[in-house]
mmCIF file of C-alpha atoms in Angstrom:
data_model
loop_
_atom_site.group_PDB
_atom_site.id
_atom_site.type_symbol
_atom_site.label_atom_id
_atom_site.label_comp_id
_atom_site.label_asym_id
_atom_site.label_seq_id
_atom_site.Cartn_x
_atom_site.Cartn_y
_atom_site.Cartn_z
ATOM 1 C CA MET Y 1 -23.039 34.536 -18.773
ATOM 2 C CA SER Y 2 -21.721 32.449 -15.676
ATOM 3 C CA GLN Y 3 -24.281 29.930 -13.488
ATOM 4 C CA HIS Y 4 -24.214 30.069 -9.733
ATOM 5 C CA PHE Y 5 -24.095 26.953 -7.753
ATOM 6 C CA ASP Y 6 -23.348 27.030 -3.491
ATOM 7 C CA VAL Y 7 -21.737 23.540 -4.470
ATOM 8 C CA ILE Y 8 -20.205 22.333 -7.489
ATOM 9 C CA CYS Y 9 -19.245 19.046 -7.682
ATOM 10 C CA VAL Y 10 -16.524 18.440 -10.925
ATOM 11 C CA GLY Y 11 -16.621 14.586 -11.805
ATOM 12 C CA GLY Y 12 -19.647 12.751 -12.513
ATOM 13 C CA GLY Y 13 -18.809 9.237 -10.844
ATOM 14 C CA ALA Y 14 -19.129 7.554 -7.451
ATOM 15 C CA ALA Y 15 -17.428 10.047 -4.815
ATOM 16 C CA GLY Y 16 -18.856 13.091 -6.799
ATOM 17 C CA PHE Y 17 -22.626 11.897 -6.969
ATOM 18 C CA PHE Y 18 -22.442 10.518 -3.429
ATOM 19 C CA THR Y 19 -20.926 13.771 -2.196
ATOM 20 C CA ALA Y 20 -23.562 15.733 -3.874
ATOM 21 C CA LEU Y 21 -26.482 14.230 -2.547
ATOM 22 C CA ASN Y 22 -25.217 13.917 0.824
ATOM 23 C CA ILE Y 23 -24.765 17.680 0.839
ATOM 24 C CA ALA Y 24 -28.310 18.000 -0.577
ATOM 25 C CA GLU Y 25 -30.095 15.653 2.038
ATOM 26 C CA LYS Y 26 -28.378 17.678 4.646
ATOM 27 C CA HIS Y 27 -28.960 21.158 3.039
ATOM 28 C CA PRO Y 28 -32.045 21.142 0.765
ATOM 29 C CA GLN Y 29 -31.833 24.831 0.564
ATOM 30 C CA LEU Y 30 -28.682 24.371 -1.497
ATOM 31 C CA LYS Y 31 -28.035 25.195 -4.868
ATOM 32 C CA ILE Y 32 -25.931 21.688 -6.227
ATOM 33 C CA ALA Y 33 -24.532 20.812 -9.515
ATOM 34 C CA ILE Y 34 -22.720 18.039 -10.412
ATOM 35 C CA LEU Y 35 -20.458 19.058 -13.879
ATOM 36 C CA GLU Y 36 -19.002 16.004 -15.470
ATOM 37 C CA ARG Y 37 -16.848 15.757 -18.819
ATOM 38 C CA GLY Y 38 -18.403 13.057 -20.600
ATOM 39 C CA LYS Y 39 -21.737 11.983 -22.031
ATOM 40 C CA GLU Y 40 -22.350 9.791 -19.499
ATOM 41 C CA VAL Y 41 -22.283 9.969 -15.746
ATOM 42 C CA LEU Y 42 -21.070 7.125 -13.063
ATOM 43 C CA THR Y 43 -19.270 4.980 -15.893
ATOM 44 C CA LYS Y 44 -17.066 3.466 -13.779
ATOM 45 C CA VAL Y 45 -19.673 2.485 -11.517
ATOM 46 C CA ARG Y 46 -21.751 0.836 -14.903
ATOM 47 C CA ILE Y 47 -18.486 -1.676 -15.391
ATOM 48 C CA SER Y 48 -17.086 -2.974 -11.638
ATOM 49 C CA GLY Y 49 -17.116 -6.226 -10.434
ATOM 50 C CA GLY Y 50 -18.031 -7.301 -14.378
ATOM 51 C CA GLY Y 51 -21.092 -4.948 -14.356
ATOM 52 C CA ARG Y 52 -22.643 -5.656 -10.585
ATOM 53 C CA CYS Y 53 -20.887 -2.785 -9.064
ATOM 54 C CA ASN Y 54 -18.967 -4.071 -6.061
ATOM 55 C CA VAL Y 55 -20.512 -1.895 -3.621
ATOM 56 C CA THR Y 56 -18.316 -2.418 -0.546
ATOM 57 C CA HIS Y 57 -16.680 -4.538 1.375
ATOM 58 C CA ALA Y 58 -17.567 -7.005 4.468
ATOM 59 C CA CYS Y 59 -14.902 -5.605 6.882
ATOM 60 C CA PHE Y 60 -16.542 -3.468 9.507
ATOM 61 C CA GLU Y 61 -13.660 -2.423 11.675
ATOM 62 C CA PRO Y 62 -11.759 0.772 10.111
ATOM 63 C CA ASN Y 63 -8.417 -0.575 12.221
ATOM 64 C CA GLU Y 64 -8.861 -3.690 9.826
ATOM 65 C CA LEU Y 65 -10.584 -1.734 6.999
ATOM 66 C CA VAL Y 66 -7.002 0.423 6.455
ATOM 67 C CA LYS Y 67 -4.861 -2.669 5.857
ATOM 68 C CA TYR Y 68 -6.750 -3.039 2.449
ATOM 69 C CA TYR Y 69 -4.905 0.631 1.555
ATOM 70 C CA PRO Y 70 -1.773 0.122 -0.315
ATOM 71 C CA ARG Y 71 -1.512 4.359 -0.486
ATOM 72 C CA GLY Y 72 -4.131 5.864 2.425
ATOM 73 C CA GLU Y 73 -3.886 2.985 5.347
ATOM 74 C CA LYS Y 74 -3.009 6.210 8.002
ATOM 75 C CA GLU Y 75 -5.162 8.578 6.734
ATOM 76 C CA LEU Y 76 -8.380 6.479 6.587
ATOM 77 C CA LYS Y 77 -8.327 5.606 10.566
ATOM 78 C CA GLY Y 78 -10.635 8.582 11.127
ATOM 79 C CA PRO Y 79 -12.736 8.964 8.299
ATOM 80 C CA PHE Y 80 -13.673 5.099 8.360
ATOM 81 C CA ASN Y 81 -14.871 5.898 11.763
ATOM 82 C CA GLN Y 82 -16.693 8.756 10.855
ATOM 83 C CA PHE Y 83 -18.213 6.595 7.913
ATOM 84 C CA CYS Y 84 -17.311 2.695 7.220
ATOM 85 C CA SER Y 85 -18.833 -0.227 5.103
ATOM 86 C CA GLY Y 86 -21.733 -0.553 7.577
ATOM 87 C CA ASP Y 87 -22.551 2.980 7.062
ATOM 88 C CA THR Y 88 -22.695 2.433 3.667
ATOM 89 C CA ILE Y 89 -25.282 -0.586 3.621
ATOM 90 C CA GLU Y 90 -27.481 1.198 5.663
ATOM 91 C CA TRP Y 91 -27.097 4.325 3.826
ATOM 92 C CA PHE Y 92 -27.840 2.537 0.556
ATOM 93 C CA GLU Y 93 -31.127 0.488 2.413
ATOM 94 C CA LYS Y 94 -32.578 4.077 3.323
ATOM 95 C CA HIS Y 95 -32.303 5.098 -0.428
ATOM 96 C CA GLY Y 96 -34.442 1.603 -1.703
ATOM 97 C CA VAL Y 97 -31.022 -0.803 -2.402
ATOM 98 C CA GLU Y 98 -30.156 -3.891 -0.864
ATOM 99 C CA LEU Y 99 -26.981 -5.470 -0.904
ATOM 100 C CA LYS Y 100 -25.561 -8.790 -0.093
ATOM 101 C CA ILE Y 101 -22.319 -10.636 1.053
ATOM 102 C CA GLU Y 102 -20.534 -13.048 -1.408
ATOM 103 C CA GLU Y 103 -18.202 -15.786 -0.158
ATOM 104 C CA ASP Y 104 -15.188 -13.713 -0.562
ATOM 105 C CA GLY Y 105 -16.548 -10.834 1.449
ATOM 106 C CA ARG Y 106 -17.517 -8.547 -1.447
ATOM 107 C CA MET Y 107 -20.950 -7.308 -1.425
ATOM 108 C CA PHE Y 108 -23.308 -6.638 -4.077
ATOM 109 C CA PRO Y 109 -26.484 -5.121 -5.150
ATOM 110 C CA VAL Y 110 -29.604 -8.112 -4.803
ATOM 111 C CA SER Y 111 -30.188 -7.819 -8.265
ATOM 112 C CA ASN Y 112 -26.603 -8.605 -9.507
ATOM 113 C CA SER Y 113 -26.860 -5.353 -11.533
ATOM 114 C CA SER Y 114 -25.098 -1.812 -11.216
ATOM 115 C CA GLN Y 115 -27.860 -0.251 -12.651
ATOM 116 C CA THR Y 116 -29.474 -0.592 -9.837
ATOM 117 C CA ILE Y 117 -26.897 1.727 -7.657
ATOM 118 C CA ILE Y 118 -26.850 3.963 -11.191
ATOM 119 C CA ASP Y 119 -31.089 4.493 -11.130
ATOM 120 C CA CYS Y 120 -30.713 4.778 -7.139
ATOM 121 C CA PHE Y 121 -28.355 7.876 -7.344
ATOM 122 C CA MET Y 122 -30.269 9.371 -10.934
ATOM 123 C CA ASP Y 123 -33.731 9.217 -8.965
ATOM 124 C CA ALA Y 124 -32.020 10.664 -5.044
ATOM 125 C CA SER Y 125 -30.362 13.259 -7.705
ATOM 126 C CA ALA Y 126 -33.552 14.008 -9.395
ATOM 127 C CA LYS Y 127 -35.525 14.265 -5.871
ATOM 128 C CA ALA Y 128 -32.952 16.522 -4.689
ATOM 129 C CA GLY Y 129 -32.675 18.767 -7.365
ATOM 130 C CA ILE Y 130 -29.554 18.055 -8.258
ATOM 131 C CA LYS Y 131 -28.502 19.470 -11.686
ATOM 132 C CA ILE Y 132 -26.384 16.734 -13.715
ATOM 133 C CA LEU Y 133 -24.287 18.721 -16.482
ATOM 134 C CA THR Y 134 -22.238 16.756 -19.137
ATOM 135 C CA SER Y 135 -20.150 16.892 -21.921
ATOM 136 C CA GLN Y 136 -18.449 19.572 -19.660
ATOM 137 C CA SER Y 137 -14.599 19.250 -19.721
ATOM 138 C CA VAL Y 138 -12.988 21.654 -17.401
ATOM 139 C CA GLN Y 139 -10.628 24.068 -18.831
ATOM 140 C CA SER Y 140 -9.871 26.315 -16.069
ATOM 141 C CA LEU Y 141 -10.232 26.537 -12.345
ATOM 142 C CA TYR Y 142 -9.442 29.675 -10.325
ATOM 143 C CA LYS Y 143 -10.711 31.163 -6.787
ATOM 144 C CA SER Y 144 -11.832 35.253 -7.031
ATOM 145 C CA GLU Y 145 -11.840 37.022 -3.365
ATOM 146 C CA ALA Y 146 -15.470 35.164 -3.125
ATOM 147 C CA PHE Y 147 -16.110 32.447 -5.392
ATOM 148 C CA TRP Y 148 -14.695 29.923 -7.096
ATOM 149 C CA LYS Y 149 -14.714 30.502 -11.028
ATOM 150 C CA ILE Y 150 -14.975 27.084 -13.556
ATOM 151 C CA ASP Y 151 -14.858 27.298 -16.693
ATOM 152 C CA THR Y 152 -15.803 24.411 -19.481
ATOM 153 C CA GLN Y 153 -15.211 24.077 -23.026
ATOM 154 C CA HIS Y 154 -18.942 25.536 -23.538
ATOM 155 C CA ASP Y 155 -19.887 27.377 -20.080
ATOM 156 C CA LYS Y 156 -19.108 29.435 -17.331
ATOM 157 C CA PHE Y 157 -19.508 28.985 -13.856
ATOM 158 C CA THR Y 158 -19.207 30.232 -10.093
ATOM 159 C CA ALA Y 159 -19.703 28.263 -6.959
ATOM 160 C CA THR Y 160 -19.252 28.990 -2.959
ATOM 161 C CA LYS Y 161 -17.906 25.636 -2.631
ATOM 162 C CA LEU Y 162 -16.026 23.443 -5.156
ATOM 163 C CA VAL Y 163 -15.480 19.375 -4.607
ATOM 164 C CA LEU Y 164 -12.843 17.795 -6.652
ATOM 165 C CA SER Y 165 -13.579 14.471 -7.440
ATOM 166 C CA THR Y 166 -11.857 13.491 -10.790
ATOM 167 C CA GLY Y 167 -10.411 9.995 -9.848
ATOM 168 C CA SER Y 168 -7.049 10.049 -11.676
ATOM 169 C CA ASN Y 169 -7.381 12.471 -14.683
ATOM 170 C CA PRO Y 170 -3.874 14.009 -15.472
ATOM 171 C CA LYS Y 171 -5.148 17.293 -16.870
ATOM 172 C CA MET Y 172 -7.531 18.036 -13.589
ATOM 173 C CA TRP Y 173 -4.005 17.141 -11.626
ATOM 174 C CA ASP Y 174 -2.270 19.737 -13.844
ATOM 175 C CA MET Y 175 -5.108 22.558 -12.765
ATOM 176 C CA ILE Y 176 -4.382 21.346 -9.027
ATOM 177 C CA LYS Y 177 -0.624 22.463 -9.214
ATOM 178 C CA GLY Y 178 -1.954 25.358 -10.921
ATOM 179 C CA LEU Y 179 -3.386 25.680 -7.458
ATOM 180 C CA GLY Y 180 -0.450 24.914 -5.338
ATOM 181 C CA HIS Y 181 -1.432 21.493 -4.386
ATOM 182 C CA SER Y 182 1.391 18.578 -5.078
ATOM 183 C CA ILE Y 183 0.724 15.737 -7.096
ATOM 184 C CA ILE Y 184 2.682 12.450 -6.286
ATOM 185 C CA GLU Y 185 3.414 11.163 -9.776
ATOM 186 C CA PRO Y 186 0.490 8.367 -10.681
ATOM 187 C CA VAL Y 187 1.723 4.530 -11.618
ATOM 188 C CA PRO Y 188 -0.901 1.896 -12.388
ATOM 189 C CA SER Y 189 -1.638 -0.817 -10.072
ATOM 190 C CA LEU Y 190 -3.780 -3.560 -9.878
ATOM 191 C CA PHE Y 191 -2.115 -5.416 -13.238
ATOM 192 C CA THR Y 192 -1.804 -8.580 -14.104
ATOM 193 C CA PHE Y 193 1.627 -9.936 -15.191
ATOM 194 C CA ASN Y 194 2.561 -11.086 -18.310
ATOM 195 C CA ILE Y 195 4.750 -14.156 -18.438
ATOM 196 C CA THR Y 196 5.699 -17.043 -20.935
ATOM 197 C CA ASP Y 197 6.346 -19.964 -19.185
ATOM 198 C CA LYS Y 198 6.476 -23.496 -20.734
ATOM 199 C CA ARG Y 199 5.154 -24.608 -16.942
ATOM 200 C CA ILE Y 200 2.302 -23.355 -17.401
ATOM 201 C CA LYS Y 201 1.481 -22.850 -21.278
ATOM 202 C CA ASP Y 202 -2.386 -24.293 -22.419
ATOM 203 C CA LEU Y 203 -3.008 -23.434 -18.547
ATOM 204 C CA PRO Y 204 -5.334 -20.955 -19.109
ATOM 205 C CA GLY Y 205 -8.601 -20.994 -16.569
ATOM 206 C CA VAL Y 206 -6.747 -23.027 -14.314
ATOM 207 C CA SER Y 207 -6.694 -21.636 -10.593
ATOM 208 C CA ALA Y 208 -4.823 -22.184 -7.614
ATOM 209 C CA LEU Y 209 -4.586 -20.458 -3.641
ATOM 210 C CA ALA Y 210 -0.735 -19.704 -4.135
ATOM 211 C CA THR Y 211 2.137 -17.797 -2.381
ATOM 212 C CA VAL Y 212 3.710 -15.353 -4.450
ATOM 213 C CA LYS Y 213 6.970 -13.302 -3.099
ATOM 214 C CA VAL Y 214 8.724 -10.863 -5.291
ATOM 215 C CA LYS Y 215 12.532 -11.878 -5.891
ATOM 216 C CA ASN Y 216 14.876 -9.286 -3.832
ATOM 217 C CA THR Y 217 12.072 -7.291 -2.439
ATOM 218 C CA LYS Y 218 10.042 -7.751 0.727
ATOM 219 C CA LEU Y 219 6.717 -8.079 -1.641
ATOM 220 C CA GLU Y 220 4.876 -11.173 -0.735
ATOM 221 C CA ALA Y 221 0.860 -11.510 -1.148
ATOM 222 C CA THR Y 222 -1.221 -15.206 -0.752
ATOM 223 C CA GLY Y 223 -4.668 -15.887 -2.770
ATOM 224 C CA PRO Y 224 -6.151 -17.326 -5.747
ATOM 225 C CA LEU Y 225 -3.662 -17.129 -8.460
ATOM 226 C CA LEU Y 226 -5.688 -17.772 -12.071
ATOM 227 C CA VAL Y 227 -3.073 -18.877 -15.090
ATOM 228 C CA THR Y 228 -4.412 -16.653 -18.607
ATOM 229 C CA HIS Y 229 -3.328 -16.354 -21.957
ATOM 230 C CA TRP Y 230 -0.835 -14.177 -20.948
ATOM 231 C CA GLY Y 231 0.640 -15.055 -17.900
ATOM 232 C CA MET Y 232 -0.893 -15.176 -14.140
ATOM 233 C CA SER Y 233 -3.788 -12.936 -12.571
ATOM 234 C CA GLY Y 234 -6.336 -13.599 -10.023
ATOM 235 C CA PRO Y 235 -6.792 -11.994 -6.829
ATOM 236 C CA GLY Y 236 -3.345 -13.029 -5.102
ATOM 237 C CA ILE Y 237 -1.154 -11.207 -7.960
ATOM 238 C CA LEU Y 238 -3.578 -8.097 -8.224
ATOM 239 C CA LYS Y 239 -2.786 -7.547 -4.454
ATOM 240 C CA LEU Y 240 0.775 -8.064 -4.851
ATOM 241 C CA SER Y 241 0.379 -5.249 -7.407
ATOM 242 C CA ALA Y 242 -1.320 -2.602 -5.871
ATOM 243 C CA TRP Y 243 1.378 -3.446 -2.814
ATOM 244 C CA GLY Y 244 4.014 -3.095 -5.154
ATOM 245 C CA ALA Y 245 2.535 -0.262 -7.526
ATOM 246 C CA ARG Y 246 5.587 2.152 -6.493
ATOM 247 C CA ILE Y 247 8.261 -0.738 -6.789
ATOM 248 C CA LEU Y 248 7.439 -2.570 -10.107
ATOM 249 C CA ALA Y 249 7.199 0.530 -11.684
ATOM 250 C CA GLU Y 250 10.559 1.069 -10.667
ATOM 251 C CA LYS Y 251 11.441 -2.172 -12.220
ATOM 252 C CA ASN Y 252 9.753 -1.084 -15.418
ATOM 253 C CA TYR Y 253 7.673 -4.442 -14.950
ATOM 254 C CA GLN Y 254 10.810 -6.946 -15.448
ATOM 255 C CA PHE Y 255 10.800 -9.295 -12.570
ATOM 256 C CA ALA Y 256 11.415 -12.283 -11.346
ATOM 257 C CA ILE Y 257 8.478 -13.420 -8.779
ATOM 258 C CA SER Y 258 8.910 -17.125 -6.687
ATOM 259 C CA VAL Y 259 5.344 -19.145 -6.732
ATOM 260 C CA ASN Y 260 4.341 -21.757 -3.787
ATOM 261 C CA TRP Y 261 1.562 -23.456 -5.352
ATOM 262 C CA LEU Y 262 1.189 -25.329 -2.074
ATOM 263 C CA ASN Y 263 0.750 -22.025 -0.302
ATOM 264 C CA ASP Y 264 2.046 -22.476 3.463
ATOM 265 C CA LEU Y 265 4.506 -25.145 3.290
ATOM 266 C CA ASP Y 266 8.239 -24.763 3.148
ATOM 267 C CA LEU Y 267 10.645 -26.674 0.696
ATOM 268 C CA ALA Y 268 11.732 -29.084 3.354
ATOM 269 C CA GLU Y 269 8.177 -29.859 4.472
ATOM 270 C CA ALA Y 270 7.088 -30.045 0.792
ATOM 271 C CA GLU Y 271 10.202 -33.171 0.681
ATOM 272 C CA THR Y 272 8.538 -34.492 3.394
ATOM 273 C CA LEU Y 273 5.069 -34.668 1.907
ATOM 274 C CA LEU Y 274 6.623 -36.259 -0.833
ATOM 275 C CA LYS Y 275 8.427 -39.307 0.199
ATOM 276 C CA SER Y 276 5.621 -39.906 2.208
ATOM 277 C CA LEU Y 277 3.462 -40.088 -0.725
ATOM 278 C CA LYS Y 278 6.535 -42.048 -2.717
ATOM 279 C CA GLN Y 279 5.785 -45.065 0.292
ATOM 280 C CA GLU Y 280 1.491 -44.621 -0.183
ATOM 281 C CA ASN Y 281 1.330 -44.472 -3.894
ATOM 282 C CA SER Y 282 4.261 -46.702 -4.830
ATOM 283 C CA LYS Y 283 2.563 -48.358 -8.055
ATOM 284 C CA LYS Y 284 0.664 -45.097 -8.749
ATOM 285 C CA ILE Y 285 2.050 -43.468 -12.238
ATOM 286 C CA ILE Y 286 2.956 -39.624 -10.625
ATOM 287 C CA ALA Y 287 2.137 -37.752 -13.199
ATOM 288 C CA LYS Y 288 -1.033 -39.220 -13.724
ATOM 289 C CA LYS Y 289 -2.617 -37.431 -10.107
ATOM 290 C CA SER Y 290 -2.337 -34.490 -8.282
ATOM 291 C CA PRO Y 291 -2.045 -35.354 -4.707
ATOM 292 C CA PHE Y 292 -2.392 -31.742 -3.731
ATOM 293 C CA GLU Y 293 -5.920 -29.389 -3.714
ATOM 294 C CA PHE Y 294 -4.776 -27.793 -7.725
ATOM 295 C CA PRO Y 295 -5.589 -28.821 -10.979
ATOM 296 C CA ASN Y 296 -4.082 -32.384 -12.675
ATOM 297 C CA ARG Y 297 -3.109 -30.518 -15.404
ATOM 298 C CA LEU Y 298 -0.845 -28.333 -13.388
ATOM 299 C CA TRP Y 299 0.984 -31.144 -11.367
ATOM 300 C CA GLU Y 300 1.503 -32.829 -14.960
ATOM 301 C CA LYS Y 301 3.206 -29.601 -15.738
ATOM 302 C CA LEU Y 302 5.450 -29.388 -12.757
ATOM 303 C CA VAL Y 303 6.520 -32.903 -12.521
ATOM 304 C CA LEU Y 304 8.052 -32.618 -16.055
ATOM 305 C CA ALA Y 305 9.510 -29.362 -15.111
ATOM 306 C CA ALA Y 306 11.320 -31.320 -12.446
ATOM 307 C CA GLU Y 307 12.922 -33.839 -15.128
ATOM 308 C CA ILE Y 308 10.661 -36.782 -13.877
ATOM 309 C CA GLY Y 309 9.150 -38.640 -17.099
ATOM 310 C CA GLU Y 310 4.993 -38.943 -17.240
ATOM 311 C CA ASP Y 311 5.583 -42.429 -16.871
ATOM 312 C CA LEU Y 312 7.306 -43.174 -13.592
ATOM 313 C CA LYS Y 313 6.158 -44.590 -10.779
ATOM 314 C CA TRP Y 314 6.237 -42.912 -7.162
ATOM 315 C CA ALA Y 315 8.606 -46.121 -6.077
ATOM 316 C CA ASP Y 316 11.254 -44.867 -8.716
ATOM 317 C CA LEU Y 317 11.695 -41.416 -7.516
ATOM 318 C CA THR Y 318 14.866 -40.897 -6.590
ATOM 319 C CA LYS Y 319 16.254 -38.546 -4.225
ATOM 320 C CA ARG Y 320 17.507 -35.368 -6.691
ATOM 321 C CA GLN Y 321 13.803 -35.385 -8.467
ATOM 322 C CA ILE Y 322 11.899 -35.336 -5.068
ATOM 323 C CA CYS Y 323 14.141 -32.230 -4.156
ATOM 324 C CA ASN Y 324 13.519 -31.302 -7.625
ATOM 325 C CA LEU Y 325 9.727 -31.583 -7.397
ATOM 326 C CA ALA Y 326 9.792 -29.802 -3.787
ATOM 327 C CA GLN Y 327 11.667 -27.136 -5.577
ATOM 328 C CA GLN Y 328 8.961 -26.699 -8.834
ATOM 329 C CA LEU Y 329 6.008 -26.846 -6.080
ATOM 330 C CA THR Y 330 7.504 -23.861 -3.023
ATOM 331 C CA HIS Y 331 10.097 -21.833 -5.406
ATOM 332 C CA GLY Y 332 9.449 -22.311 -8.793
ATOM 333 C CA THR Y 333 10.737 -18.885 -10.718
ATOM 334 C CA TYR Y 334 9.094 -17.257 -12.799
ATOM 335 C CA GLN Y 335 9.888 -14.832 -15.165
ATOM 336 C CA VAL Y 336 7.350 -11.198 -15.720
ATOM 337 C CA SER Y 337 8.252 -9.095 -18.657
ATOM 338 C CA GLY Y 338 5.242 -6.442 -18.595
ATOM 339 C CA LYS Y 339 2.017 -6.359 -17.399
ATOM 340 C CA SER Y 340 -1.607 -5.879 -18.367
ATOM 341 C CA THR Y 341 -4.612 -3.738 -17.144
ATOM 342 C CA TYR Y 342 -6.994 -5.508 -15.331
ATOM 343 C CA LYS Y 343 -10.423 -5.528 -17.013
ATOM 344 C CA ASP Y 344 -11.511 -1.888 -17.561
ATOM 345 C CA GLU Y 345 -11.337 -1.053 -13.824
ATOM 346 C CA PHE Y 346 -8.077 0.557 -13.740
ATOM 347 C CA VAL Y 347 -6.416 1.945 -11.111
ATOM 348 C CA THR Y 348 -3.887 4.690 -10.159
ATOM 349 C CA ALA Y 349 -1.268 5.029 -7.393
ATOM 350 C CA GLY Y 350 -0.245 8.341 -7.335
ATOM 351 C CA GLY Y 351 -2.442 11.988 -6.706
ATOM 352 C CA ILE Y 352 -2.933 14.819 -4.268
ATOM 353 C CA ASP Y 353 -0.394 14.294 -1.118
ATOM 354 C CA LEU Y 354 -2.020 13.211 1.531
ATOM 355 C CA LYS Y 355 -0.150 16.330 3.298
ATOM 356 C CA GLU Y 356 -2.150 18.917 2.169
ATOM 357 C CA VAL Y 357 -5.394 17.248 2.712
ATOM 358 C CA ASN Y 358 -7.591 17.730 5.944
ATOM 359 C CA PHE Y 359 -9.206 14.267 6.678
ATOM 360 C CA LYS Y 360 -11.318 15.181 9.564
ATOM 361 C CA THR Y 361 -12.905 17.657 6.224
ATOM 362 C CA MET Y 362 -11.468 16.207 3.242
ATOM 363 C CA GLN Y 363 -10.522 19.762 2.864
ATOM 364 C CA SER Y 364 -7.331 21.158 0.980
ATOM 365 C CA LYS Y 365 -4.687 22.533 3.480
ATOM 366 C CA LEU Y 366 -4.258 25.310 0.995
ATOM 367 C CA HIS Y 367 -7.895 26.730 -0.107
ATOM 368 C CA PRO Y 368 -10.502 27.110 2.284
ATOM 369 C CA ASP Y 369 -13.509 26.118 0.366
ATOM 370 C CA LEU Y 370 -11.783 23.537 -1.707
ATOM 371 C CA TYR Y 371 -12.860 20.038 -1.358
ATOM 372 C CA PHE Y 372 -11.803 16.592 -2.263
ATOM 373 C CA ALA Y 373 -13.437 13.270 -2.798
ATOM 374 C CA GLY Y 374 -11.965 9.844 -3.954
ATOM 375 C CA GLU Y 375 -9.086 8.737 -5.851
ATOM 376 C CA ILE Y 376 -8.484 12.357 -6.697
ATOM 377 C CA VAL Y 377 -6.108 12.053 -3.986
ATOM 378 C CA ASN Y 378 -3.039 9.877 -3.522
ATOM 379 C CA ILE Y 379 -5.489 7.074 -1.835
ATOM 380 C CA ASP Y 380 -6.271 3.463 -3.516
ATOM 381 C CA ALA Y 381 -7.012 -0.221 -2.349
ATOM 382 C CA ILE Y 382 -6.870 -3.564 -3.875
ATOM 383 C CA THR Y 383 -9.684 -4.935 -5.376
ATOM 384 C CA GLY Y 384 -12.881 -6.102 -3.748
ATOM 385 C CA GLY Y 385 -15.296 -3.018 -2.983
ATOM 386 C CA PHE Y 386 -12.541 -0.897 -0.819
ATOM 387 C CA ASN Y 387 -11.799 1.770 -3.792
ATOM 388 C CA PHE Y 388 -15.361 2.166 -3.486
ATOM 389 C CA GLN Y 389 -15.451 2.116 0.049
ATOM 390 C CA ASN Y 390 -12.625 5.529 0.063
ATOM 391 C CA ALA Y 391 -15.750 7.389 -2.514
ATOM 392 C CA TRP Y 392 -18.346 6.670 -0.176
ATOM 393 C CA THR Y 393 -16.448 8.155 3.059
ATOM 394 C CA SER Y 394 -14.756 10.808 1.547
ATOM 395 C CA GLY Y 395 -18.176 12.321 -0.053
ATOM 396 C CA PHE Y 396 -19.718 11.717 3.170
ATOM 397 C CA ILE Y 397 -17.582 13.626 5.028
ATOM 398 C CA VAL Y 398 -17.211 16.570 2.381
ATOM 399 C CA ALA Y 399 -20.657 16.730 2.463
ATOM 400 C CA ASN Y 400 -20.425 16.921 6.498
ATOM 401 C CA ALA Y 401 -17.915 19.515 6.400
ATOM 402 C CA ILE Y 402 -19.860 22.032 4.257
#
């Protein structure tokens, strides 16, 4: 015997819950279920933002917000005009969760715990009578004349409306292909760079604001760069990996980057600055103290890489050494060989082709009663709460449409 629901959301993550809750609040009479393949729901919400849950970002202008999405920038303009970060804050406040803005614009619950968000969703679902069914891995999906038929390894379900919010799940993408949709081949996004280089060896934990370019491409990003045991990470690198997801996959993650540790100064300006530092600090030892915003340990490594002895005084700096040092500061080349996944917040570029989705309703253009929410479509963002904002916005729009 199959169980029938008015709406079934497949995928018990952020997008699935937000969609189900918004439908239930607009139409309390509907029978709604969430099917989750794992034993637990909302696992990505739990680990996001280091367990604090980076709910959204304090960017309230739809035309500005879309700029954080390497894939989906054009398509999200309309949706963000319907439901933006301000609406997210209001929704959570109405459900008893207060959010706060951090210096970098990221927004978290005041409690600093992702459990607050999970409790909010679980309590609201219980109140709304939403059925949450775990360990329900979907084996097949097909449309009969009247209903969607969904078979899991344990049960059979039918639904009048079907919402797919399964994120980057290859098995589900295969089933969606079976329904006639095109899937843009997934590649990793948001990863860190593996680099073995004596200039950054033994410097894990050192951080500096830098501009990084991928050589022989147009890819460039500015942001905090963090030296790690295996290479380079931090917001600047993650941004670059998101915008360059496809290009860097094609290069098989073997490429060279150029790092400007002085951020906005070019080679000539760096040389001029070093010449004036030579005048001002003539009696001091160059390697001893960094004259810039980044730590002494990094400065010392760059000085040595410029073939300047560790006891050399500023007064004895030659023209060639000034040129070498300016080069290390503004155009140092580092060889990347491979990537590492950024924490557990794995994000994929790829998914349902955006041309096959109606962004006014998040409805499939091929099947009238099929909707998509969250990362299942070919939309992804840089780190900072933007992927969650896409989940909330698309869930809200599905709910409105249904």
